[in-house]
């Protein structure tokens, strides 16, 4: 019995049909390996991309309708959505990403009941965090005026920020439920609900603004409803038997050991916050320039177009994170490297197509969001920078996904601080304000930071000894995962 237990403790924890995977991707011709790898890649990336397109579409639809109300309203919406919501979402999504580790750990160790407990702990922690951020949304107008933003734009932004409070609390449940369900490969329910909410938002925005003439209030009402639809849908799915193994009801155990979970949540959010807040600085710096209304209007259009393409790259980020983690956990360094090469090539090819597309069309797409000739001309002037941003963003998020799969979050956090905040932002500020290139100068500086970060991540990925990473991963699995003998018992270390 002891010998058997010793053999089981030495066995890898993840056994995803290795014989079949070996036949599909381990040996054989390049074509067969590509087919097998892309099948696995798109099984994760496809639903992820669709979900992100639908969710991001809610914000873009709102911007499109607001853009036809007035330039001041659109500039205010750009400030709130790009600055305040990006700030809060960076914190909430980053902290919710700890649930990926916790649920993945429990699911891999077959301690399914712990996934529901981890979900409840995340709800407690993220709700508390959202409550602490409430004053920022309540006092948005005086805060923006205090930091030098236009008073007229700040007044409208203060109204929009109050509407965003229920949206923020919807994100608490939406982020955590998505990660809880994805850990069980229940991706399609998330995708279906995201498309339903997108369709509802499009219809309600038209009904409340075009037919009923409710203006800004109508659009924000529609957004609140659309953001809560996936939450209620996922809760019904979970509570009504969609996850019979992992959801066993509410438990008082969720109220214990919150400090270690909080610590993990905070550390998980650092890398993501640094990236999400980068574009926020770009918008804030633009808000201080002359004719800030037109500049913010044009920049928000460009950033939203860039955001659409980013949804593809972020989908690949999720997919390669899963692929690298699975292959390293299964002890397959060769297939991990092949997965990285395949996804980088795929994402870069898609980015190259969009790069050419936006160079060709330049400012013509801006008329979807505005009727102002001045704003359209500003967008056309920024289009080359937009095209280069899209090209860089087709690679950079994928490499961040590789880092997540390999467990390099702390390393990437240091890289982000150096390239973004010590190089990109200072150079952008100097070009924009000292040399008078305005928003173009700020954007060029930000692009420089992203370029250097991408080069560093490419260098790290190429220089990595992936066989050594397999050993590191196996040691990490033994340290973090709970063994079969401890099923149903708390970890003796008192940490998740």
CSV table of C-alpha atoms in Angstrom, one decimal:
chain,number,residue,atom,x,y,z
A,1,UNK,CA,0.0,0.0,0.0
A,2,UNK,CA,2.8,2.5,0.9
A,3,UNK,CA,4.7,1.6,-2.3
A,4,UNK,CA,1.6,2.3,-4.3
A,5,UNK,CA,0.9,5.6,-2.6
A,6,UNK,CA,4.5,6.6,-3.3
A,7,UNK,CA,4.2,5.8,-7.0
A,8,UNK,CA,1.0,7.8,-7.2
A,9,UNK,CA,2.6,10.8,-5.5
A,10,UNK,CA,5.4,10.8,-8.1
A,11,UNK,CA,2.9,10.5,-11.0
A,12,UNK,CA,2.1,13.7,-13.0
A,13,UNK,CA,-1.2,15.3,-11.9
A,14,UNK,CA,-2.4,16.1,-15.4
A,15,UNK,CA,-3.1,13.2,-17.6
A,16,UNK,CA,-5.1,14.6,-20.6
A,17,UNK,CA,-5.2,11.5,-22.9
A,18,UNK,CA,-1.5,11.5,-23.5
A,19,UNK,CA,-1.4,8.5,-25.8
A,20,UNK,CA,-3.9,10.3,-28.2
A,21,UNK,CA,-2.0,13.6,-27.9
A,22,UNK,CA,1.3,11.8,-28.6
A,23,UNK,CA,-0.1,10.4,-31.8
A,24,UNK,CA,-1.6,13.7,-32.8
A,25,UNK,CA,1.2,16.1,-32.0
A,26,UNK,CA,4.2,14.2,-30.7
A,27,UNK,CA,5.3,12.4,-33.9
A,28,UNK,CA,4.3,12.4,-37.5
A,29,UNK,CA,4.6,15.0,-40.2
A,30,UNK,CA,4.4,18.8,-39.8
A,31,UNK,CA,1.0,18.9,-41.4
A,32,UNK,CA,-0.4,16.4,-38.9
A,33,UNK,CA,1.1,18.2,-36.0
A,34,UNK,CA,-0.3,21.6,-37.2
A,35,UNK,CA,-3.8,20.1,-37.6
A,36,UNK,CA,-3.7,18.6,-34.1
A,37,UNK,CA,-2.2,21.7,-32.5
A,38,UNK,CA,-4.7,24.1,-34.2
A,39,UNK,CA,-7.6,21.9,-33.2
A,40,UNK,CA,-6.6,22.3,-29.5
A,41,UNK,CA,-5.8,26.0,-29.9
A,42,UNK,CA,-9.1,26.9,-31.5
A,43,UNK,CA,-11.1,24.8,-29.0
A,44,UNK,CA,-10.1,27.3,-26.4
A,45,UNK,CA,-9.4,30.4,-28.5
A,46,UNK,CA,-12.7,30.3,-30.5
A,47,UNK,CA,-15.2,30.6,-27.6
A,48,UNK,CA,-12.8,33.0,-25.8
A,49,UNK,CA,-12.6,35.4,-28.8
A,50,UNK,CA,-16.4,35.3,-29.4
A,51,UNK,CA,-17.1,36.1,-25.7
A,52,UNK,CA,-14.7,39.0,-25.7
A,53,UNK,CA,-16.0,40.4,-29.0
A,54,UNK,CA,-19.5,40.3,-27.6
A,55,UNK,CA,-18.6,41.9,-24.3
A,56,UNK,CA,-16.4,44.6,-25.8
A,57,UNK,CA,-19.2,45.2,-28.4
A,58,UNK,CA,-21.4,46.5,-25.6
A,59,UNK,CA,-19.0,49.3,-24.9
A,60,UNK,CA,-18.5,50.1,-28.6
A,61,UNK,CA,-22.2,50.1,-29.3
A,62,UNK,CA,-22.6,52.6,-26.4
A,63,UNK,CA,-19.9,54.8,-27.8
A,64,UNK,CA,-21.4,54.7,-31.3
A,65,UNK,CA,-24.8,55.9,-30.0
A,66,UNK,CA,-23.3,58.5,-27.7
A,67,UNK,CA,-21.1,59.8,-30.5
A,68,UNK,CA,-24.2,60.8,-32.4
A,69,UNK,CA,-25.6,62.7,-29.3
A,70,UNK,CA,-22.7,65.1,-29.0
A,71,UNK,CA,-18.9,65.5,-28.9
A,72,UNK,CA,-18.9,66.5,-25.2
A,73,UNK,CA,-20.9,63.4,-24.2
A,74,UNK,CA,-18.5,61.2,-26.3
A,75,UNK,CA,-15.4,62.8,-24.7
A,76,UNK,CA,-16.9,62.3,-21.2
A,77,UNK,CA,-17.8,58.7,-22.0
A,78,UNK,CA,-14.2,58.2,-23.3
A,79,UNK,CA,-12.8,59.5,-20.0
A,80,UNK,CA,-15.0,57.3,-17.8
A,81,UNK,CA,-14.8,54.1,-19.9
A,82,UNK,CA,-11.1,54.3,-20.7
A,83,UNK,CA,-9.9,55.7,-17.4
A,84,UNK,CA,-12.3,54.8,-14.5
A,85,UNK,CA,-13.7,51.6,-15.9
A,86,UNK,CA,-10.2,50.5,-17.1
A,87,UNK,CA,-8.9,51.3,-13.6
A,88,UNK,CA,-11.6,49.3,-11.8
A,89,UNK,CA,-11.7,46.5,-14.3
A,90,UNK,CA,-7.9,46.2,-14.1
A,91,UNK,CA,-8.2,45.6,-10.3
A,92,UNK,CA,-11.2,43.4,-10.4
A,93,UNK,CA,-10.2,41.3,-13.4
A,94,UNK,CA,-6.7,41.0,-12.0
A,95,UNK,CA,-7.9,39.8,-8.6
A,96,UNK,CA,-10.4,37.5,-10.2
A,97,UNK,CA,-7.6,35.9,-12.2
A,98,UNK,CA,-6.5,34.2,-8.9
A,99,UNK,CA,-9.6,32.1,-9.3
A,100,UNK,CA,-8.1,30.5,-12.4
A,101,UNK,CA,-5.3,29.2,-10.2
A,102,UNK,CA,-7.6,28.2,-7.4
A,103,UNK,CA,-10.2,26.5,-9.6
A,104,UNK,CA,-7.6,24.9,-11.8
A,105,UNK,CA,-5.8,23.6,-8.8
A,106,UNK,CA,-9.0,22.1,-7.3
A,107,UNK,CA,-10.1,20.7,-10.7
A,108,UNK,CA,-6.8,19.1,-11.4
A,109,UNK,CA,-6.7,17.5,-8.0
A,110,UNK,CA,-10.3,16.4,-8.4
A,111,UNK,CA,-11.4,18.3,-5.3
A,112,UNK,CA,-14.4,19.6,-7.2
A,113,UNK,CA,-16.2,20.9,-4.1
A,114,UNK,CA,-13.4,23.3,-3.5
A,115,UNK,CA,-14.1,25.1,-6.7
A,116,UNK,CA,-17.5,26.3,-5.4
A,117,UNK,CA,-15.9,27.4,-2.2
A,118,UNK,CA,-13.2,29.3,-4.0
A,119,UNK,CA,-15.9,31.0,-6.1
A,120,UNK,CA,-17.7,32.2,-3.0
A,121,UNK,CA,-14.4,33.5,-1.5
A,122,UNK,CA,-13.7,35.5,-4.6
A,123,UNK,CA,-17.2,37.0,-4.5
A,124,UNK,CA,-16.6,38.2,-1.0
A,125,UNK,CA,-13.1,39.6,-1.7
A,126,UNK,CA,-14.1,41.3,-5.0
A,127,UNK,CA,-17.3,42.8,-3.7
A,128,UNK,CA,-15.4,44.3,-0.8
A,129,UNK,CA,-12.9,45.7,-3.3
A,130,UNK,CA,-15.7,47.2,-5.4
A,131,UNK,CA,-17.2,48.9,-2.3
A,132,UNK,CA,-13.8,50.5,-1.5
A,133,UNK,CA,-13.7,51.9,-5.1
A,134,UNK,CA,-17.2,53.5,-4.8
A,135,UNK,CA,-16.0,56.9,-3.8
A,136,UNK,CA,-14.0,57.3,-7.0
A,137,UNK,CA,-17.3,56.9,-9.0
A,138,UNK,CA,-19.4,59.0,-6.7
A,139,UNK,CA,-16.9,61.9,-6.8
A,140,UNK,CA,-15.7,61.6,-10.4
A,141,UNK,CA,-16.6,65.2,-11.4
A,142,UNK,CA,-14.6,67.0,-8.6
A,143,UNK,CA,-11.7,64.5,-9.0
A,144,UNK,CA,-11.4,65.2,-12.8
A,145,UNK,CA,-11.6,69.0,-12.3
A,146,UNK,CA,-9.0,68.7,-9.5
A,147,UNK,CA,-6.5,67.0,-11.8
A,148,UNK,CA,-7.1,69.6,-14.5
A,149,UNK,CA,-9.6,68.1,-16.9
A,150,UNK,CA,-12.1,70.2,-18.8
A,151,UNK,CA,-15.0,71.2,-16.4
A,152,UNK,CA,-17.7,70.8,-19.0
A,153,UNK,CA,-16.5,67.3,-19.9
A,154,UNK,CA,-16.0,66.5,-16.2
A,155,UNK,CA,-19.6,67.3,-15.4
A,156,UNK,CA,-21.0,64.9,-18.0
A,157,UNK,CA,-18.4,62.3,-16.9
A,158,UNK,CA,-19.7,62.6,-13.3
A,159,UNK,CA,-23.2,61.6,-14.5
A,160,UNK,CA,-21.9,58.7,-16.6
A,161,UNK,CA,-19.7,57.4,-13.7
A,162,UNK,CA,-22.8,57.1,-11.5
A,163,UNK,CA,-24.4,54.8,-14.1
A,164,UNK,CA,-21.2,52.7,-14.1
A,165,UNK,CA,-21.6,51.7,-10.5
A,166,UNK,CA,-24.0,48.8,-11.2
A,167,UNK,CA,-21.8,47.9,-14.2
A,168,UNK,CA,-18.8,47.6,-11.9
A,169,UNK,CA,-20.7,45.3,-9.5
A,170,UNK,CA,-21.9,43.2,-12.5
A,171,UNK,CA,-18.2,42.7,-13.4
A,172,UNK,CA,-17.5,41.3,-10.0
A,173,UNK,CA,-19.8,38.3,-10.7
A,174,UNK,CA,-19.1,38.2,-14.4
A,175,UNK,CA,-15.3,37.9,-14.1
A,176,UNK,CA,-15.4,35.3,-11.4
A,177,UNK,CA,-18.2,33.1,-12.9
A,178,UNK,CA,-16.4,33.1,-16.3
A,179,UNK,CA,-13.2,31.8,-14.7
A,180,UNK,CA,-15.0,29.3,-12.6
A,181,UNK,CA,-16.9,27.9,-15.7
A,182,UNK,CA,-13.8,28.0,-18.0
A,183,UNK,CA,-11.9,25.9,-15.5
A,184,UNK,CA,-14.5,23.1,-16.2
A,185,UNK,CA,-14.4,23.7,-20.0
A,186,UNK,CA,-18.0,25.0,-19.9
A,187,UNK,CA,-17.2,27.9,-22.2
A,188,UNK,CA,-20.2,27.7,-24.5
A,189,UNK,CA,-22.7,28.9,-21.9
A,190,UNK,CA,-20.6,32.0,-21.4
A,191,UNK,CA,-20.4,32.6,-25.2
A,192,UNK,CA,-24.2,32.2,-25.7
A,193,UNK,CA,-25.1,34.6,-22.9
A,194,UNK,CA,-22.5,37.2,-24.2
A,195,UNK,CA,-24.2,37.2,-27.6
A,196,UNK,CA,-27.6,37.5,-26.1
A,197,UNK,CA,-26.6,40.5,-24.0
A,198,UNK,CA,-25.0,42.1,-27.1
A,199,UNK,CA,-28.2,41.7,-29.1
A,200,UNK,CA,-30.3,43.0,-26.2
A,201,UNK,CA,-28.0,46.1,-25.8
A,202,UNK,CA,-28.2,46.9,-29.5
A,203,UNK,CA,-32.0,46.8,-29.6
A,204,UNK,CA,-32.5,48.7,-26.3
A,205,UNK,CA,-30.0,51.4,-27.3
A,206,UNK,CA,-31.9,52.0,-30.5
A,207,UNK,CA,-35.3,51.8,-28.7
A,208,UNK,CA,-34.4,54.1,-25.8
A,209,UNK,CA,-32.4,56.7,-27.7
A,210,UNK,CA,-33.8,56.8,-31.3
A,211,UNK,CA,-37.4,56.0,-30.6
A,212,UNK,CA,-37.9,57.3,-27.1
A,213,UNK,CA,-35.3,60.1,-27.2
A,214,UNK,CA,-33.9,59.3,-23.7
A,215,UNK,CA,-30.4,60.3,-24.8
A,216,UNK,CA,-27.5,59.4,-22.5
A,217,UNK,CA,-29.7,58.0,-19.8
A,218,UNK,CA,-31.3,55.6,-22.3
A,219,UNK,CA,-27.9,54.2,-23.5
A,220,UNK,CA,-26.6,53.8,-19.9
A,221,UNK,CA,-29.8,52.0,-18.9
A,222,UNK,CA,-29.3,49.6,-21.8
A,223,UNK,CA,-25.7,49.0,-20.8
A,224,UNK,CA,-26.6,48.2,-17.2
A,225,UNK,CA,-29.2,45.7,-18.3
A,226,UNK,CA,-26.9,44.1,-20.9
A,227,UNK,CA,-24.1,43.7,-18.3
A,228,UNK,CA,-26.3,41.9,-15.8
A,229,UNK,CA,-27.9,39.5,-18.3
A,230,UNK,CA,-24.8,37.2,-18.4
A,231,UNK,CA,-24.5,37.3,-14.7
A,232,UNK,CA,-28.1,36.1,-14.0
A,233,UNK,CA,-27.8,33.6,-16.8
A,234,UNK,CA,-24.6,32.1,-15.4
A,235,UNK,CA,-25.9,32.1,-11.9
A,236,UNK,CA,-29.0,30.2,-13.0
A,237,UNK,CA,-26.9,27.7,-14.9
A,238,UNK,CA,-24.7,27.1,-11.8
A,239,UNK,CA,-27.4,27.0,-9.2
A,240,UNK,CA,-29.8,24.8,-11.2
A,241,UNK,CA,-27.5,21.9,-11.9
A,242,UNK,CA,-25.1,23.0,-14.6
A,243,UNK,CA,-22.1,22.2,-12.4
A,244,UNK,CA,-23.2,19.3,-10.2
A,245,UNK,CA,-19.7,18.3,-9.2
A,246,UNK,CA,-18.3,21.7,-8.4
A,247,UNK,CA,-21.3,23.6,-6.9
A,248,UNK,CA,-22.7,22.0,-3.8
A,249,UNK,CA,-24.4,25.1,-2.4
A,250,UNK,CA,-23.3,28.0,-0.2
A,251,UNK,CA,-20.9,27.0,2.6
A,252,UNK,CA,-19.7,28.8,5.7
A,253,UNK,CA,-16.2,27.4,4.9
A,254,UNK,CA,-16.0,30.2,2.3
A,255,UNK,CA,-15.7,32.7,5.2
A,256,UNK,CA,-12.5,31.1,6.4
A,257,UNK,CA,-8.9,31.5,5.1
A,258,UNK,CA,-9.8,34.7,3.2
A,259,UNK,CA,-6.4,36.4,3.9
A,260,UNK,CA,-4.3,33.9,1.9
A,261,UNK,CA,-6.9,34.1,-1.0
A,262,UNK,CA,-6.7,37.9,-0.8
A,263,UNK,CA,-2.9,37.8,-0.9
A,264,UNK,CA,-3.0,35.6,-4.0
A,265,UNK,CA,-5.7,37.8,-5.6
A,266,UNK,CA,-3.6,40.9,-5.1
A,267,UNK,CA,-0.4,39.4,-6.5
A,268,UNK,CA,-2.3,38.0,-9.5
A,269,UNK,CA,-3.6,41.4,-10.4
A,270,UNK,CA,-0.3,43.3,-10.6
A,271,UNK,CA,0.7,42.2,-14.1
A,272,UNK,CA,-2.7,42.7,-15.6
A,273,UNK,CA,-3.3,46.1,-14.0
A,274,UNK,CA,0.0,47.4,-15.3
A,275,UNK,CA,-1.0,46.5,-18.9
A,276,UNK,CA,-4.6,47.7,-18.7
A,277,UNK,CA,-3.7,51.1,-17.1
A,278,UNK,CA,-1.1,51.8,-19.8
A,279,UNK,CA,-3.7,53.1,-22.3
A,280,UNK,CA,-5.4,55.0,-19.5
A,281,UNK,CA,-2.3,57.2,-19.1
A,282,UNK,CA,-2.5,57.9,-22.8
A,283,UNK,CA,-6.0,59.2,-22.5
A,284,UNK,CA,-5.2,61.2,-19.4
A,285,UNK,CA,-2.2,62.9,-21.1
A,286,UNK,CA,-4.4,63.7,-24.1
A,287,UNK,CA,-7.0,65.3,-21.8
A,288,UNK,CA,-4.5,68.1,-20.9
A,289,UNK,CA,-3.9,69.2,-24.5
A,290,UNK,CA,-5.4,72.1,-26.4
A,291,UNK,CA,-8.7,71.2,-28.1
A,292,UNK,CA,-8.9,68.2,-25.8
A,293,UNK,CA,-12.5,67.4,-26.9
A,294,UNK,CA,-11.5,66.6,-30.5
A,295,UNK,CA,-8.3,64.9,-29.4
A,296,UNK,CA,-10.1,62.7,-26.9
A,297,UNK,CA,-12.9,62.0,-29.4
A,298,UNK,CA,-10.4,60.8,-32.1
A,299,UNK,CA,-8.3,58.9,-29.6
A,300,UNK,CA,-11.3,57.1,-28.1
A,301,UNK,CA,-12.4,56.0,-31.6
A,302,UNK,CA,-8.9,54.7,-32.4
A,303,UNK,CA,-8.6,52.9,-29.1
A,304,UNK,CA,-11.9,51.2,-29.6
A,305,UNK,CA,-11.0,50.0,-33.1
A,306,UNK,CA,-7.7,48.8,-31.6
A,307,UNK,CA,-9.7,47.1,-28.8
A,308,UNK,CA,-11.8,45.1,-31.3
A,309,UNK,CA,-8.6,43.6,-32.8
A,310,UNK,CA,-7.2,43.1,-29.3
A,311,UNK,CA,-10.1,40.8,-28.5
A,312,UNK,CA,-8.6,38.3,-31.0
A,313,UNK,CA,-5.1,38.5,-29.4
A,314,UNK,CA,-6.5,38.3,-25.9
A,315,UNK,CA,-8.4,35.1,-27.0
A,316,UNK,CA,-5.1,33.7,-28.1
A,317,UNK,CA,-3.6,34.8,-24.8
A,318,UNK,CA,-6.1,32.6,-23.0
A,319,UNK,CA,-5.6,29.7,-25.4
A,320,UNK,CA,-1.8,29.7,-25.3
A,321,UNK,CA,-1.8,30.0,-21.5
A,322,UNK,CA,-3.9,26.8,-21.4
A,323,UNK,CA,-1.8,25.1,-24.0
A,324,UNK,CA,1.6,25.9,-22.4
A,325,UNK,CA,0.4,25.0,-18.9
A,326,UNK,CA,-1.1,21.7,-20.1
A,327,UNK,CA,2.0,20.7,-22.0
A,328,UNK,CA,4.4,21.7,-19.3
A,329,UNK,CA,2.2,19.9,-16.7
A,330,UNK,CA,2.2,16.8,-18.9
A,331,UNK,CA,6.0,17.0,-19.3
A,332,UNK,CA,6.0,17.8,-23.0
A,333,UNK,CA,8.6,20.6,-23.6
A,334,UNK,CA,8.7,19.9,-27.3
A,335,UNK,CA,4.9,20.3,-27.8
A,336,UNK,CA,4.9,23.4,-25.6
A,337,UNK,CA,7.5,25.1,-27.9
A,338,UNK,CA,5.5,24.0,-31.0
A,339,UNK,CA,2.3,25.4,-29.5
A,340,UNK,CA,4.1,28.8,-28.9
A,341,UNK,CA,5.4,29.0,-32.4
A,342,UNK,CA,2.1,28.1,-33.9
A,343,UNK,CA,0.0,30.6,-31.9
A,344,UNK,CA,2.5,33.5,-32.5
A,345,UNK,CA,2.5,32.8,-36.2
A,346,UNK,CA,-1.3,32.6,-36.3
A,347,UNK,CA,-1.9,35.8,-34.3
A,348,UNK,CA,0.8,37.7,-36.2
A,349,UNK,CA,-0.7,36.7,-39.6
A,350,UNK,CA,-4.1,38.0,-38.5
A,351,UNK,CA,-2.5,41.2,-37.1
A,352,UNK,CA,-0.7,41.8,-40.4
A,353,UNK,CA,-4.0,41.6,-42.4
A,354,UNK,CA,-5.6,44.2,-40.0
A,355,UNK,CA,-2.4,46.4,-40.3
A,356,UNK,CA,-2.8,46.6,-44.1
A,357,UNK,CA,-6.5,47.1,-43.8
A,358,UNK,CA,-6.3,50.1,-41.5
A,359,UNK,CA,-3.5,51.7,-43.4
A,360,UNK,CA,-5.7,51.5,-46.5
A,361,UNK,CA,-8.9,52.8,-45.0
A,362,UNK,CA,-7.4,55.3,-42.6
A,363,UNK,CA,-10.1,57.6,-41.2
A,364,UNK,CA,-13.1,56.2,-43.2
A,365,UNK,CA,-14.2,53.9,-40.3
A,366,UNK,CA,-14.5,56.9,-38.0
A,367,UNK,CA,-17.8,57.8,-39.5
A,368,UNK,CA,-19.3,54.8,-37.7
A,369,UNK,CA,-18.8,56.7,-34.5
A,370,UNK,CA,-19.1,60.4,-35.4
A,371,UNK,CA,-20.4,62.8,-38.0
A,372,UNK,CA,-17.8,65.4,-37.3
A,373,UNK,CA,-15.4,66.1,-40.2
A,374,UNK,CA,-12.8,67.5,-37.8
A,375,UNK,CA,-12.8,64.3,-35.7
A,376,UNK,CA,-12.7,62.1,-38.8
A,377,UNK,CA,-9.6,64.1,-40.0
A,378,UNK,CA,-7.9,63.6,-36.6
A,379,UNK,CA,-8.6,59.8,-36.8
A,380,UNK,CA,-7.2,59.7,-40.3
A,381,UNK,CA,-4.0,61.4,-39.0
A,382,UNK,CA,-3.7,58.8,-36.2
A,383,UNK,CA,-4.5,55.8,-38.4
A,384,UNK,CA,-0.8,54.9,-39.1
A,385,UNK,CA,-0.1,54.7,-35.4
A,386,UNK,CA,-3.3,52.7,-35.0
A,387,UNK,CA,-2.1,50.2,-37.6
A,388,UNK,CA,1.3,49.8,-35.9
A,389,UNK,CA,-0.4,49.3,-32.6
A,390,UNK,CA,-2.5,46.6,-34.0
A,391,UNK,CA,0.5,44.8,-35.5
A,392,UNK,CA,2.4,45.0,-32.1
A,393,UNK,CA,-0.7,43.9,-30.2
A,394,UNK,CA,-1.0,40.8,-32.3
A,395,UNK,CA,2.2,39.5,-30.7
A,396,UNK,CA,2.6,41.1,-27.3
A,397,UNK,CA,-0.5,39.6,-25.6
A,398,UNK,CA,0.3,36.2,-26.9
A,399,UNK,CA,3.7,36.3,-25.3
A,400,UNK,CA,2.1,37.4,-22.1
A,401,UNK,CA,-0.1,34.3,-22.3
A,402,UNK,CA,3.0,32.2,-22.6
A,403,UNK,CA,4.3,33.9,-19.5
A,404,UNK,CA,1.1,33.1,-17.7
A,405,UNK,CA,1.2,29.5,-18.8
A,406,UNK,CA,4.8,29.1,-17.6
A,407,UNK,CA,4.2,31.0,-14.3
A,408,UNK,CA,6.4,34.1,-15.1
A,409,UNK,CA,3.9,36.7,-13.9
A,410,UNK,CA,6.3,38.4,-11.5
A,411,UNK,CA,9.0,38.6,-14.2
A,412,UNK,CA,6.6,40.2,-16.7
A,413,UNK,CA,5.4,42.6,-14.1
A,414,UNK,CA,9.0,44.0,-13.7
A,415,UNK,CA,9.3,44.1,-17.5
A,416,UNK,CA,6.1,46.1,-17.8
A,417,UNK,CA,7.1,48.6,-15.1
A,418,UNK,CA,10.4,49.2,-16.9
A,419,UNK,CA,9.2,49.3,-20.5
A,420,UNK,CA,5.8,51.0,-20.0
A,421,UNK,CA,6.3,53.3,-17.1
A,422,UNK,CA,10.0,54.1,-17.1
A,423,UNK,CA,10.4,54.3,-20.9
A,424,UNK,CA,7.1,54.5,-22.8
A,425,UNK,CA,5.2,57.1,-20.8
A,426,UNK,CA,8.2,59.5,-20.1
A,427,UNK,CA,9.2,59.4,-23.8
A,428,UNK,CA,5.5,60.0,-24.9
A,429,UNK,CA,5.2,63.0,-22.5
A,430,UNK,CA,8.4,64.5,-23.8
A,431,UNK,CA,7.4,64.1,-27.5
A,432,UNK,CA,3.8,65.3,-26.8
A,433,UNK,CA,4.4,68.3,-24.6
A,434,UNK,CA,8.1,69.4,-25.0
A,435,UNK,CA,8.5,68.8,-28.7
A,436,UNK,CA,4.9,69.7,-29.5
A,437,UNK,CA,3.7,66.5,-31.3
A,438,UNK,CA,0.7,66.4,-29.0
A,439,UNK,CA,-1.4,63.2,-29.1
A,440,UNK,CA,0.9,61.7,-31.8
A,441,UNK,CA,4.0,62.2,-29.7
A,442,UNK,CA,2.3,60.6,-26.6
A,443,UNK,CA,1.2,57.6,-28.7
A,444,UNK,CA,4.6,57.1,-30.3
A,445,UNK,CA,6.2,57.0,-26.8
A,446,UNK,CA,3.6,54.4,-25.7
A,447,UNK,CA,4.3,52.4,-28.9
A,448,UNK,CA,8.0,52.5,-28.1
A,449,UNK,CA,7.3,51.0,-24.7
A,450,UNK,CA,5.2,48.2,-26.1
A,451,UNK,CA,7.8,47.5,-28.8
A,452,UNK,CA,10.6,47.1,-26.2
A,453,UNK,CA,8.4,45.0,-24.0
A,454,UNK,CA,7.6,42.7,-26.9
A,455,UNK,CA,11.3,42.4,-27.8
A,456,UNK,CA,12.2,41.5,-24.2
A,457,UNK,CA,9.4,38.9,-24.0
A,458,UNK,CA,10.5,37.4,-27.3
A,459,UNK,CA,14.1,37.2,-26.0
A,460,UNK,CA,12.9,35.5,-22.8
A,461,UNK,CA,10.8,33.0,-24.6
A,462,UNK,CA,13.6,32.1,-27.1
A,463,UNK,CA,16.2,31.8,-24.4
A,464,UNK,CA,14.1,29.7,-22.1
A,465,UNK,CA,15.2,26.1,-21.4
A,466,UNK,CA,11.8,24.5,-21.8
A,467,UNK,CA,13.0,21.1,-20.5
A,468,UNK,CA,14.0,22.9,-17.3
A,469,UNK,CA,10.5,24.5,-17.2
A,470,UNK,CA,9.0,21.1,-17.3
A,471,UNK,CA,10.9,20.2,-14.1
A,472,UNK,CA,9.9,23.5,-12.5
A,473,UNK,CA,6.3,22.9,-13.4
A,474,UNK,CA,6.3,19.4,-11.9
A,475,UNK,CA,7.7,20.7,-8.7
A,476,UNK,CA,5.1,23.5,-8.5
A,477,UNK,CA,2.3,21.0,-9.1
A,478,UNK,CA,3.5,18.8,-6.2
A,479,UNK,CA,3.7,21.8,-4.0
A,480,UNK,CA,0.4,23.4,-4.8
A,481,UNK,CA,-2.0,20.5,-5.6
A,482,UNK,CA,-3.7,18.6,-2.8
A,483,UNK,CA,-3.0,14.8,-3.0
A,484,UNK,CA,-5.6,12.2,-3.2
A,485,UNK,CA,-5.3,11.3,0.5
A,486,UNK,CA,-6.3,14.9,1.4
A,487,UNK,CA,-9.5,15.0,-0.6
A,488,UNK,CA,-12.2,16.9,1.2
A,489,UNK,CA,-9.7,18.2,3.8
A,490,UNK,CA,-8.2,21.7,4.0
A,491,UNK,CA,-4.6,22.1,3.0
A,492,UNK,CA,-2.5,21.7,6.1
A,493,UNK,CA,-0.4,24.7,5.2
A,494,UNK,CA,-3.5,26.9,5.5
A,495,UNK,CA,-3.0,28.4,2.1
A,496,UNK,CA,-4.9,28.0,-1.2
